[in-house]
CSV table of C-alpha atoms in Angstrom, one decimal:
chain,number,residue,atom,x,y,z
A,9,UNK,CA,-7.3,-6.8,-0.8
A,10,UNK,CA,-6.7,-10.3,-2.1
A,11,UNK,CA,-3.8,-10.8,0.2
A,12,UNK,CA,-5.9,-9.9,3.2
A,13,UNK,CA,-8.7,-12.3,2.1
A,14,UNK,CA,-6.1,-15.1,1.8
A,15,UNK,CA,-4.8,-14.2,5.2
A,16,UNK,CA,-8.3,-14.5,6.7
A,17,UNK,CA,-8.8,-17.8,5.0
A,18,UNK,CA,-5.5,-19.2,6.4
A,19,UNK,CA,-6.4,-18.1,9.9
A,20,UNK,CA,-9.7,-20.0,9.7
A,21,UNK,CA,-8.1,-23.1,8.2
A,22,UNK,CA,-6.0,-26.0,9.3
A,23,UNK,CA,-3.2,-24.5,7.3
A,24,UNK,CA,-2.6,-21.7,9.7
A,25,UNK,CA,1.1,-22.0,9.4
A,26,UNK,CA,0.9,-20.4,6.0
A,27,UNK,CA,-0.7,-17.2,7.3
A,28,UNK,CA,2.5,-15.2,7.6
A,29,UNK,CA,3.2,-15.0,3.9
A,30,UNK,CA,-0.1,-13.3,2.9
A,31,UNK,CA,0.1,-11.0,6.0
A,32,UNK,CA,3.6,-9.8,5.0
A,33,UNK,CA,2.6,-9.3,1.4
A,34,UNK,CA,-0.5,-7.3,2.5
A,35,UNK,CA,1.7,-5.1,4.7
A,36,UNK,CA,4.3,-4.6,2.0
A,37,UNK,CA,1.6,-3.7,-0.6
A,38,UNK,CA,0.0,-1.3,1.9
A,39,UNK,CA,3.4,0.3,2.6
A,40,UNK,CA,4.1,0.8,-1.1
A,41,UNK,CA,0.6,2.1,-1.7
A,42,UNK,CA,1.0,4.7,0.9
A,43,UNK,CA,4.6,5.5,-0.2
A,44,UNK,CA,3.4,6.2,-3.7
A,45,UNK,CA,0.2,8.0,-2.5
A,46,UNK,CA,2.2,10.4,-0.3
A,47,UNK,CA,4.9,10.9,-2.9
A,48,UNK,CA,7.7,9.4,-0.8
A,49,UNK,CA,9.1,8.1,-4.1
A,50,UNK,CA,9.8,11.7,-5.1
A,51,UNK,CA,11.3,12.6,-1.7
A,52,UNK,CA,13.6,9.6,-1.3
A,53,UNK,CA,15.5,9.3,-4.6
A,54,UNK,CA,18.0,6.9,-3.1
A,55,UNK,CA,15.5,4.0,-3.1
A,56,UNK,CA,14.8,2.5,-6.5
A,57,UNK,CA,11.1,2.3,-6.1
A,58,UNK,CA,10.3,0.5,-9.4
A,59,UNK,CA,12.8,-2.2,-8.5
A,60,UNK,CA,11.3,-2.5,-5.0
A,61,UNK,CA,7.9,-3.0,-6.5
A,62,UNK,CA,9.2,-5.4,-9.1
A,63,UNK,CA,10.9,-7.6,-6.5
A,64,UNK,CA,7.8,-7.6,-4.3
A,65,UNK,CA,5.7,-8.8,-7.3
A,66,UNK,CA,8.1,-11.5,-8.3
A,67,UNK,CA,8.5,-12.9,-4.8
A,68,UNK,CA,4.8,-12.7,-4.1
A,69,UNK,CA,3.9,-14.6,-7.2
A,70,UNK,CA,6.4,-17.4,-6.4
A,71,UNK,CA,5.4,-17.7,-2.8
A,72,UNK,CA,1.7,-17.6,-3.4
A,73,UNK,CA,2.0,-20.3,-6.1
A,74,UNK,CA,4.0,-22.5,-3.7
A,75,UNK,CA,1.8,-22.2,-0.7
A,76,UNK,CA,-1.3,-22.6,-2.7
A,77,UNK,CA,-0.2,-25.9,-4.1
A,78,UNK,CA,0.7,-27.0,-0.6
A,79,UNK,CA,-2.7,-25.8,0.9
A,80,UNK,CA,-4.8,-27.4,-1.8
A,81,UNK,CA,-2.9,-30.7,-1.9
A,82,UNK,CA,-2.2,-31.3,1.8
A,83,UNK,CA,-5.3,-29.9,3.7
A,84,UNK,CA,-8.8,-31.0,3.2
A,85,UNK,CA,-10.9,-28.3,5.0
A,86,UNK,CA,-12.8,-25.8,3.0
A,87,UNK,CA,-10.9,-22.7,4.3
A,88,UNK,CA,-7.6,-24.2,3.1
A,89,UNK,CA,-9.1,-25.0,-0.3
A,90,UNK,CA,-10.5,-21.4,-0.5
A,91,UNK,CA,-7.1,-19.9,0.5
A,92,UNK,CA,-5.5,-22.1,-2.2
A,93,UNK,CA,-7.9,-21.0,-4.9
A,94,UNK,CA,-7.5,-17.3,-3.9
A,95,UNK,CA,-3.7,-17.9,-3.8
A,96,UNK,CA,-3.8,-19.1,-7.4
A,97,UNK,CA,-5.8,-16.0,-8.3
A,98,UNK,CA,-3.2,-13.9,-6.5
A,99,UNK,CA,-0.5,-15.6,-8.4
A,100,UNK,CA,-2.1,-14.5,-11.7
A,101,UNK,CA,-2.7,-11.0,-10.4
A,102,UNK,CA,0.9,-10.6,-9.2
A,103,UNK,CA,2.2,-12.1,-12.5
A,104,UNK,CA,0.3,-9.4,-14.4
A,105,UNK,CA,1.6,-6.8,-12.0
A,106,UNK,CA,5.1,-8.2,-12.5
A,107,UNK,CA,4.7,-7.7,-16.3
A,108,UNK,CA,3.5,-4.1,-15.9
A,109,UNK,CA,6.1,-3.3,-13.3
A,110,UNK,CA,8.8,-4.8,-15.5
A,111,UNK,CA,7.9,-2.4,-18.2
A,112,UNK,CA,8.1,0.6,-15.8
A,113,UNK,CA,11.4,-0.7,-14.5
A,114,UNK,CA,12.9,-0.9,-18.0
A,115,UNK,CA,11.7,2.7,-18.6
A,116,UNK,CA,13.2,3.8,-15.3
A,117,UNK,CA,16.5,2.1,-16.0
A,118,UNK,CA,16.7,3.6,-19.5
A,119,UNK,CA,16.0,7.0,-18.1
A,120,UNK,CA,18.8,6.6,-15.5
A,121,UNK,CA,21.3,5.4,-18.1
A,122,UNK,CA,20.7,8.4,-20.3
A,123,UNK,CA,21.6,10.8,-17.4
A,124,UNK,CA,25.2,9.6,-17.2
A,125,UNK,CA,27.7,11.4,-19.4
A,126,UNK,CA,29.3,9.4,-22.2
């Protein structure tokens, strides 16, 4: 939801060139939400789902932090400032999600390593 709000703010601002990052992040989050909701992670065992979610969180936090700094410092309109503030909030949310997903990823990798014979 936060990515969609940031996307709308960037569309309404002078910093419209930054709108692609929140749009892609929103679509990736929506895809992963529906993949987990429809149990695709249980059907497609070849995809490392926790790693996919982990990489999405890491890249989203970095990208949101970078474009938020650029939007707040370079553009003076209210929508750009709002998008930057929401972007900083999204950075914090994705950092928390990064931490939670990292713990799930470690559990997933430990589970995978115990399946192999010694």
